[in-house]
Short mmCIF file of C-alpha atoms and ligand atoms in Angstrom, two decimals:
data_model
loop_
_atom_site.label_atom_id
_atom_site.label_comp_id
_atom_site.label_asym_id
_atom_site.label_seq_id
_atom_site.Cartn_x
_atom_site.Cartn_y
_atom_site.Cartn_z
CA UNK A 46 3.74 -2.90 -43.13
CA UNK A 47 2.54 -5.88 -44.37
CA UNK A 48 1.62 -8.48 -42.12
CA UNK A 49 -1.42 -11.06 -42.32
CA UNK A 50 -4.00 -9.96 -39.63
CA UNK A 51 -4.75 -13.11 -37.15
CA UNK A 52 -8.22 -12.87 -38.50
CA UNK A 53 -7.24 -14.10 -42.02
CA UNK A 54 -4.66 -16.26 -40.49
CA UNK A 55 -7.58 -18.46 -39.05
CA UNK A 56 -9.58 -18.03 -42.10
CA UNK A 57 -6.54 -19.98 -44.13
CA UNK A 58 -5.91 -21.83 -40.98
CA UNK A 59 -8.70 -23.24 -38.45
CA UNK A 60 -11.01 -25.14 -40.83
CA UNK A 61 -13.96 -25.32 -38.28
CA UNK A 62 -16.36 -22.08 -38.24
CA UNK A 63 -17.12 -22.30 -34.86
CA UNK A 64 -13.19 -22.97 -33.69
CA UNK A 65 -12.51 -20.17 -35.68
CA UNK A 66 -15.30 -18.04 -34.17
CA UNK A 67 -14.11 -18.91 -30.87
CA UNK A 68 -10.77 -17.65 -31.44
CA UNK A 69 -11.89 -14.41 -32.38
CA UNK A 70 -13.76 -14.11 -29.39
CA UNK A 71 -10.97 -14.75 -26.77
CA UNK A 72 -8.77 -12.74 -29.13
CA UNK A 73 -11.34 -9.54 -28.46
CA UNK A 74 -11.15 -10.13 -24.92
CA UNK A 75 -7.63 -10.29 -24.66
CA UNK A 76 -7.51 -7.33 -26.36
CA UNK A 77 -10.38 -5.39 -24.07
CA UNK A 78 -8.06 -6.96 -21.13
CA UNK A 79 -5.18 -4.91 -22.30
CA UNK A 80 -6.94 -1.63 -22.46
CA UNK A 81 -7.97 -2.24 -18.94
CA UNK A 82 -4.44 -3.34 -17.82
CA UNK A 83 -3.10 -0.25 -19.99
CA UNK A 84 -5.56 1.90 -18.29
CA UNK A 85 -5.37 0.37 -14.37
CA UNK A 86 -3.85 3.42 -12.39
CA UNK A 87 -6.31 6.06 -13.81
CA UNK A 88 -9.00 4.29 -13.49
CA UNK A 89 -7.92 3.43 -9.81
CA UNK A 90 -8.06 -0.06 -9.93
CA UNK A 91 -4.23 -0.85 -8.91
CA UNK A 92 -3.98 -2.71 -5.42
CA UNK A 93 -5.92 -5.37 -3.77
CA UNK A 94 -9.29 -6.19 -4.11
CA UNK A 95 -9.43 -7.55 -0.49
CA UNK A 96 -11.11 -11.02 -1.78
CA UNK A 97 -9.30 -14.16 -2.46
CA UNK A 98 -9.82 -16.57 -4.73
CA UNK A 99 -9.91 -20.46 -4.78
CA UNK A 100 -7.01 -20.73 -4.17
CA UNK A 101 -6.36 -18.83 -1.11
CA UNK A 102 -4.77 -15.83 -3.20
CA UNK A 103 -5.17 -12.54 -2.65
CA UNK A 104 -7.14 -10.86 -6.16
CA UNK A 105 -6.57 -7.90 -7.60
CA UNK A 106 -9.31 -5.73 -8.97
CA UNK A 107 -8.33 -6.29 -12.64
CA UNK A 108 -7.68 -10.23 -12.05
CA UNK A 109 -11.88 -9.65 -11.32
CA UNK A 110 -12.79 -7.32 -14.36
CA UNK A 111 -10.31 -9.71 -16.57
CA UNK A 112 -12.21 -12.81 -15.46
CA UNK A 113 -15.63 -11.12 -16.65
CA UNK A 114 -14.39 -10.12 -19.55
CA UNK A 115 -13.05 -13.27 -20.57
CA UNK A 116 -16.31 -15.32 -19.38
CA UNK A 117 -18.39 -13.08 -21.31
CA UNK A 118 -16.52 -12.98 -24.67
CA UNK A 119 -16.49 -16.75 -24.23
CA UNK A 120 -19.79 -17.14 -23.02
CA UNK A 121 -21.08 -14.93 -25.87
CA UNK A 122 -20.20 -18.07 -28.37
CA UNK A 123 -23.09 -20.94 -28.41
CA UNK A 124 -20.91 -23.56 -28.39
CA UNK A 125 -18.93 -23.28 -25.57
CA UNK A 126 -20.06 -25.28 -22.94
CA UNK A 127 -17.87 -24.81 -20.22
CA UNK A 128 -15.73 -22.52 -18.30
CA UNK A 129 -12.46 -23.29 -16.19
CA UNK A 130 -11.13 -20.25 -14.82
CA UNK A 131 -8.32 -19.11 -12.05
CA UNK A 132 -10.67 -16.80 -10.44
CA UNK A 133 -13.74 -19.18 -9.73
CA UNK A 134 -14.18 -21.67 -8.10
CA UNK A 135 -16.23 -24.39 -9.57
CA UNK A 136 -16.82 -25.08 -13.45
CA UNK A 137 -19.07 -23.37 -14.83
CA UNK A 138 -21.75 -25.49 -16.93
CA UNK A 139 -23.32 -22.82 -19.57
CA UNK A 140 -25.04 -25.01 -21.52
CA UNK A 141 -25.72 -28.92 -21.88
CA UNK A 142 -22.63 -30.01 -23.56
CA UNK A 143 -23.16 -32.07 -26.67
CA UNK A 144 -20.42 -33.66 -28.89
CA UNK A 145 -18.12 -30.98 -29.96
CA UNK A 146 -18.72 -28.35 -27.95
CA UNK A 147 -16.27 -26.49 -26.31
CA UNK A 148 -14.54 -26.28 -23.09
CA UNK A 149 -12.62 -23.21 -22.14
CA UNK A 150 -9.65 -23.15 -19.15
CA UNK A 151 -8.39 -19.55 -18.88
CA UNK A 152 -6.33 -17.96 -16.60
CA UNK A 153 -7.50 -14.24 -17.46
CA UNK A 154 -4.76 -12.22 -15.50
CA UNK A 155 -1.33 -14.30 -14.74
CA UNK A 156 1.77 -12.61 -13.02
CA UNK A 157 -0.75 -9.91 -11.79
CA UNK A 158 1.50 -9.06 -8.85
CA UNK A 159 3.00 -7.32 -11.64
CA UNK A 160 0.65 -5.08 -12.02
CA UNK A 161 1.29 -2.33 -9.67
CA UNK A 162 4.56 -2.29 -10.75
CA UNK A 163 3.95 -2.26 -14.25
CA UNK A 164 5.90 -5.16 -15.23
CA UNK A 165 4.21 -7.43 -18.03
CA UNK A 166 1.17 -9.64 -17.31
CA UNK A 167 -0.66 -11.86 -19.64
CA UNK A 168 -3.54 -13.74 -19.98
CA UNK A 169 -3.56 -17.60 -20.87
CA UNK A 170 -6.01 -20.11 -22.01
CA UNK A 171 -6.49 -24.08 -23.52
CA UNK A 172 -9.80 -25.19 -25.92
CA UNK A 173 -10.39 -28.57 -26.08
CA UNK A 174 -13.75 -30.04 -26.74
CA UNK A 175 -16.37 -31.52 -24.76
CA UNK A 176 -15.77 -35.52 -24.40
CA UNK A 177 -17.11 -38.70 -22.45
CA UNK A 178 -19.28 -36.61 -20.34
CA UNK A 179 -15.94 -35.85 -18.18
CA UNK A 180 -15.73 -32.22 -17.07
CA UNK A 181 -12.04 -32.09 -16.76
CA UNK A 182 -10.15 -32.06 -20.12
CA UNK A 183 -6.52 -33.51 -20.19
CA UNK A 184 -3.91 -32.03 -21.78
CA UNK A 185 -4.08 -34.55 -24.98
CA UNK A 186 -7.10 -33.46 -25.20
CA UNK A 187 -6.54 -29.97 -26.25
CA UNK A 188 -6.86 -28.87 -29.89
CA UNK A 189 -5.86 -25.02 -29.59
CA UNK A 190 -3.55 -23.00 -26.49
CA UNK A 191 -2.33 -19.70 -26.68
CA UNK A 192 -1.82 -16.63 -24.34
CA UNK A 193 -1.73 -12.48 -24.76
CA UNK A 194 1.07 -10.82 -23.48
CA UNK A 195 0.52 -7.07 -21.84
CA UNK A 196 3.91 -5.68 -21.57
CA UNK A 197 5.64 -2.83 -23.98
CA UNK A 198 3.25 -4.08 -26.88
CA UNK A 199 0.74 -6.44 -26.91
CA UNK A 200 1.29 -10.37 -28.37
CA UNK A 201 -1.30 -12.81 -28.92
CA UNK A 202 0.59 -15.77 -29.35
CA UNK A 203 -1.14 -19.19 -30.29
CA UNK A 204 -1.43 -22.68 -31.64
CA UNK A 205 -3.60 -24.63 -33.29
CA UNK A 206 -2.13 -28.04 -32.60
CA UNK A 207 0.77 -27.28 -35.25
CA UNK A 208 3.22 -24.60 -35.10
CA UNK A 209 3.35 -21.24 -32.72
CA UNK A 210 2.25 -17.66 -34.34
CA UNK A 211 2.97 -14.86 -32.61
CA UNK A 212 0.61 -11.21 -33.49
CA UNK A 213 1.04 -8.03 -32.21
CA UNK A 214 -1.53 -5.15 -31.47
CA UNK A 215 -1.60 -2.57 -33.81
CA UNK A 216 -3.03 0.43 -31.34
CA UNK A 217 -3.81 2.73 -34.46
CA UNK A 218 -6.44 0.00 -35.59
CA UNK A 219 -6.99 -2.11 -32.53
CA UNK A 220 -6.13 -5.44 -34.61
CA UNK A 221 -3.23 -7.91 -34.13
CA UNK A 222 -1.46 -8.39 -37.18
CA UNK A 223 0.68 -11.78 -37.90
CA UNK A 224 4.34 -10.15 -36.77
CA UNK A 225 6.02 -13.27 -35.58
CA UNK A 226 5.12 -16.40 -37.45
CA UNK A 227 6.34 -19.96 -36.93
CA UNK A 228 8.17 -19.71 -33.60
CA UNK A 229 10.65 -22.00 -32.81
CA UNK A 230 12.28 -22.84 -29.50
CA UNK A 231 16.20 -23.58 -29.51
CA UNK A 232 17.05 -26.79 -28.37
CA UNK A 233 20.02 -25.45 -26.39
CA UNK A 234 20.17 -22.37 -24.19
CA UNK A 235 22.77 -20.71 -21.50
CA UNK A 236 19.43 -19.16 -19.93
CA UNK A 237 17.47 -20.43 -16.80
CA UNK A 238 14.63 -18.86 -14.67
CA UNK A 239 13.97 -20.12 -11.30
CA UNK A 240 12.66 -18.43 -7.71
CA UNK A 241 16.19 -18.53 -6.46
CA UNK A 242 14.76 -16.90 -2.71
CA UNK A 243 13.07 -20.99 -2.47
CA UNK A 244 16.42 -22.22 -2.96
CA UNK A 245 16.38 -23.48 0.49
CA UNK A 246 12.84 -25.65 -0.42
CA UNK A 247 14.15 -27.24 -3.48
CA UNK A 248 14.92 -30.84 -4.07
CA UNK A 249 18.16 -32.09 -4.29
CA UNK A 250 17.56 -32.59 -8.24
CA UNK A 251 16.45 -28.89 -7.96
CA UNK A 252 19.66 -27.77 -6.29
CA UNK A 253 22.11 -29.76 -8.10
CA UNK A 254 20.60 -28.99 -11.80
CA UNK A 255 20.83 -24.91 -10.64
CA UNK A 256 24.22 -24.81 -8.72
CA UNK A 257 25.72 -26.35 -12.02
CA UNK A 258 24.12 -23.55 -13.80
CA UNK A 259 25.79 -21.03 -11.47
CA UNK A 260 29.06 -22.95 -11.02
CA UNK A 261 29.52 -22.46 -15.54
CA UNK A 262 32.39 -22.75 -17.01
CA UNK A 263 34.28 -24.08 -13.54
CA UNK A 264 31.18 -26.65 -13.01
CA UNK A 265 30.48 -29.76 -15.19
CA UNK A 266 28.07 -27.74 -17.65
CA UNK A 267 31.47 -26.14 -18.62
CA UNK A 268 29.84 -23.26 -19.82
CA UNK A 269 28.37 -19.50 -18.55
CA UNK A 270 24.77 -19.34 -17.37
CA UNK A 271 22.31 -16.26 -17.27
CA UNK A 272 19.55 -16.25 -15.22
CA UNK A 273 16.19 -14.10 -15.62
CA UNK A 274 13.04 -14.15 -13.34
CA UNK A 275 10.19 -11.93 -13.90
CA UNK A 276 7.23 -13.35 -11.74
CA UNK A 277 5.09 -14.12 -14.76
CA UNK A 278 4.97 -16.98 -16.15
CA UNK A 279 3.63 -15.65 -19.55
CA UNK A 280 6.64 -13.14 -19.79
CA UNK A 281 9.09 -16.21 -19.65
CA UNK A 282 7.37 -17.81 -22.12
CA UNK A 283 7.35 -15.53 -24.13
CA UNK A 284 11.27 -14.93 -24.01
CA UNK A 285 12.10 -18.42 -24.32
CA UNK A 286 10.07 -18.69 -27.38
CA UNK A 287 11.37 -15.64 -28.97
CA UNK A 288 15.53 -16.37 -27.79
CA UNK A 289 15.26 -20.09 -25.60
CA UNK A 290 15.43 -20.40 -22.42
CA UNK A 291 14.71 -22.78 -19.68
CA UNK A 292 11.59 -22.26 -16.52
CA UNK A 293 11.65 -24.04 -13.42
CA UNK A 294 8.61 -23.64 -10.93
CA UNK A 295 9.02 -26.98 -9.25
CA UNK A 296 7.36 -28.51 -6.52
CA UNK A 297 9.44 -28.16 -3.16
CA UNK A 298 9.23 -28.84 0.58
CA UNK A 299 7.10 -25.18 0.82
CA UNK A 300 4.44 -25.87 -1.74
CA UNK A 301 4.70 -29.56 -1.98
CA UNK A 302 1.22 -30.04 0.31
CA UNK A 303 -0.54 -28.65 -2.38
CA UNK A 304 1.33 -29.92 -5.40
CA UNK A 305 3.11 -27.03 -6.43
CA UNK A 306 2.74 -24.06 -7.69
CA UNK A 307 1.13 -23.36 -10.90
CA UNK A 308 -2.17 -24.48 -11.63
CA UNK A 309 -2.16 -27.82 -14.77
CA UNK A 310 -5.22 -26.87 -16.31
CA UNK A 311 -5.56 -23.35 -17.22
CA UNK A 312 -1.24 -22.25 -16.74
CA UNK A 313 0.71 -25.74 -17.24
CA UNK A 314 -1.42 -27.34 -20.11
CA UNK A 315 -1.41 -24.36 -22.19
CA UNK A 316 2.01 -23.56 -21.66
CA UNK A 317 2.94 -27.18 -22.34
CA UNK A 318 0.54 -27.17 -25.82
CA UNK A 319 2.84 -24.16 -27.05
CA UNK A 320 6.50 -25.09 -25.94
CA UNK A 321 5.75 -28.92 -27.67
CA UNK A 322 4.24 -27.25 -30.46
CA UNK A 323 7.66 -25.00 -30.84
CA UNK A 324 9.83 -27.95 -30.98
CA UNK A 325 10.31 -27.43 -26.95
CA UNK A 326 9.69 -29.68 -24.17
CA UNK A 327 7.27 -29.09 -20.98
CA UNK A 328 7.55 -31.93 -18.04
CA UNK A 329 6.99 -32.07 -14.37
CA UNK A 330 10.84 -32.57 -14.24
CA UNK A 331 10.06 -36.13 -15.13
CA UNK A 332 7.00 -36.89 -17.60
CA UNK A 333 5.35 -34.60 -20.12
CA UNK A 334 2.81 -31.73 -18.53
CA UNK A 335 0.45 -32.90 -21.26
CA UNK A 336 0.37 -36.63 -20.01
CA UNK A 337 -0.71 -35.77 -16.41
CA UNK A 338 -4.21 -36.45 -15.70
CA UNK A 339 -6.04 -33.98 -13.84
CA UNK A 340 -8.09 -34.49 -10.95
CA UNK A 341 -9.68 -31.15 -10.13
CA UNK A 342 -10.05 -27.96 -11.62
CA UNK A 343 -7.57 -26.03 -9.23
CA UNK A 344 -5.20 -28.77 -9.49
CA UNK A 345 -1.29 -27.55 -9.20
CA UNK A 346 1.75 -29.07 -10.36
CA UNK A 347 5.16 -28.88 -10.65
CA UNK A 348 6.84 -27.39 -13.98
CA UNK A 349 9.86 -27.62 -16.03
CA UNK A 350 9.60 -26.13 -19.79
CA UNK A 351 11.66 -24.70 -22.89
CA UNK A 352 14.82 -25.48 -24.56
CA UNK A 353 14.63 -29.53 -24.88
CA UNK A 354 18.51 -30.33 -24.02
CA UNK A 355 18.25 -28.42 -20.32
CA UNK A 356 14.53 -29.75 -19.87
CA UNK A 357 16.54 -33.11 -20.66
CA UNK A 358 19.06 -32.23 -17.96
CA UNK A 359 16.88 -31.59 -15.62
CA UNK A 360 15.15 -34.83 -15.99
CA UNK A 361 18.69 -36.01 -15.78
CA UNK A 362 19.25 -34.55 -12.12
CA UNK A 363 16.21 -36.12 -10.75
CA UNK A 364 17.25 -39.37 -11.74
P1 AHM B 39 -0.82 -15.99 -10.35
O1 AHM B 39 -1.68 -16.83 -11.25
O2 AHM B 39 -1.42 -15.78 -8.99
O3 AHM B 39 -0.41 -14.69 -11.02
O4 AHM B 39 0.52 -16.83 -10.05
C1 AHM B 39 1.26 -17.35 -11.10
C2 AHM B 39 2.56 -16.61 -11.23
C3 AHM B 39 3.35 -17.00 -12.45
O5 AHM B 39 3.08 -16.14 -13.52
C4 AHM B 39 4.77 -16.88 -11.99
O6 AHM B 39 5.61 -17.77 -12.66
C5 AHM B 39 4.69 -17.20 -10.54
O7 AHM B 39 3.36 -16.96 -10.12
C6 AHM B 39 5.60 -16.32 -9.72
O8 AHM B 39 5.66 -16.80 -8.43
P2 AHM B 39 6.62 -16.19 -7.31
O9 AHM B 39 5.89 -14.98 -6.78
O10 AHM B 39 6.75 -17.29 -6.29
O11 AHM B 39 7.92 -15.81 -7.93
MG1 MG B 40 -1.98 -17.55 -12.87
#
């Protein structure tokens, strides 16, 4: 084995100390989170929590120990200067942000209805830096994105504005080793992932864009379709960077009151940083995720990402 281990990859790569620094931080927590996730049903913490969080959602006991974990490992650094995470409410101001600090949006436990079936969860995050006195970043604004993947091994996967690297946990010597460098998304795909059981909520974009899928070779695509759905958004990023693939949570007559599903500033954004910075494309169905300018923390919005020629058709439907 002889793979570069992520911390020498952002030695030769992230020019800034304290970016660096940072990255090596969340990197720790992600991997503390998947000892935890690896370790849920002895240490009883499978099942609900009984809270909810801002959203209205019921939490899981690790989607609780996850958030600490990730607030502390970030916290822990001097220059971040604020926190946006799934699990709380408001942003949390650690420090008086100066020029150059660092905001961090995190969502420290996605897909974790997965959990108690041991399906794979992730964690997901954006670092941009503090600017104009505005809380909120937008997603232009971000300079790094990345997310860890908890399933049969575990992936950090990142980007530092150019290019996707992909590093796996090596459990022998708790480091993640440079396994899958320079991913690339293919610009075509036969692979789609939608909610199919909303079906009956969808647009008519929506609807015509998937029943072409389905119809294949008969239908005006002209060719077979797979479909895949998993429930976490991290897991079907992670397949469509590693073989392409096309995501669809889109905003429908169900969630439409509050703008969707998934959340712009800690699940879309980062998402969106990655799949553009693979040579992919990530869009509300219309415009790019990274263009939309957020308005709250919690915010939610509609998504559309991967392989660029069905992200294209999609777009195509709605008009
Ligand atoms: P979460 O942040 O509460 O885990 O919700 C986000 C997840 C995504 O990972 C996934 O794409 C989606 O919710 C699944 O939703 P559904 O249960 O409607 O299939
Ligand atoms: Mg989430």
């Amino acid at each position: 084995m002889d793979h570069e281990t992520l911390h020498a990859y952002l030695a030769r790569k992230v020019s800034d100390a304290d970016l660096r620094d940072l990255l090596d931080q969340i990197a720790s927590a992600c991997w503390s989170i998947s000892s935890l996730v690896a370790g849920s049903a002895l240490q009883g913490q499978q099942g609900d929590s009984g809270l909810v969080n801002p959203q209205g959602e019921v939490q899981k006991p690790l989607d609780l120990l996850a958030d600490v974990v990730f607030a502390r490992s970030c916290a822990a650094h001097p220059k971040v200067a604020t926190l946006i995470s799934e699990e709380v409410e408001d942003v949390v101001t650690l420090k008086d942000p100066k020029p150059g600090d660092f905001v961090v949006s995190y969502d420290p436990l996605d897909g974790s209805s997965n959990l108690d079936v041991n399906l794979s969860v992730g964690s997901i995050f954006a670092v941009s830096r503090v600017s104009n006195g505005y809380q909120l970043p937008t997603g232009r604004d971000l300079i790094c994105a990345g997310y860890a993947i908890y399933g049969p091994s575990t992936m950090l996967v990142l980007t530092v504005g150019e290019g996707v690297n992909g590093f796996s946990l090596d459990p022998e010597t708790d480091t993640f080793f440079l396994t899958h460098p320079e991913m690339m998304v293919p610009e075509d795909t036969a692979e789609f992932a939608i909610n199919i059981s909303r079906q009956r909520y969808w647009d008519a974009a929506i609807l015509k864009y998937v029943t072409d899928c389905i119809d294949g070779p008969i239908g005006p695509r002209g060719k077979e379709f797979n479909m895949r759905w998993t429930a976490s958004m991290v897991a079907e990023v992670h397949r469509i960077l590693v073989r392409g693939g096309v995501f669809l949570y889109p905003v429908d007559a169900n969630n439409r009151a509050q703008g969707g599903k998934l959340r712009l500033l800690y699940e879309a954004y980062p998402m969106a940083l990655i799949m553009e910075a693979a040579g992919a494309a990530a869009t509300d169905g219309r415009a790019p995720l990274l263009d939309i300018h957020p308005v709250g923390p919690h915010q939610r919005t509609s998504v559309v990402l991967g392989s660029r020629a069905e992200v294209v058709q999609v777009a195509a439907a709605y008009d």
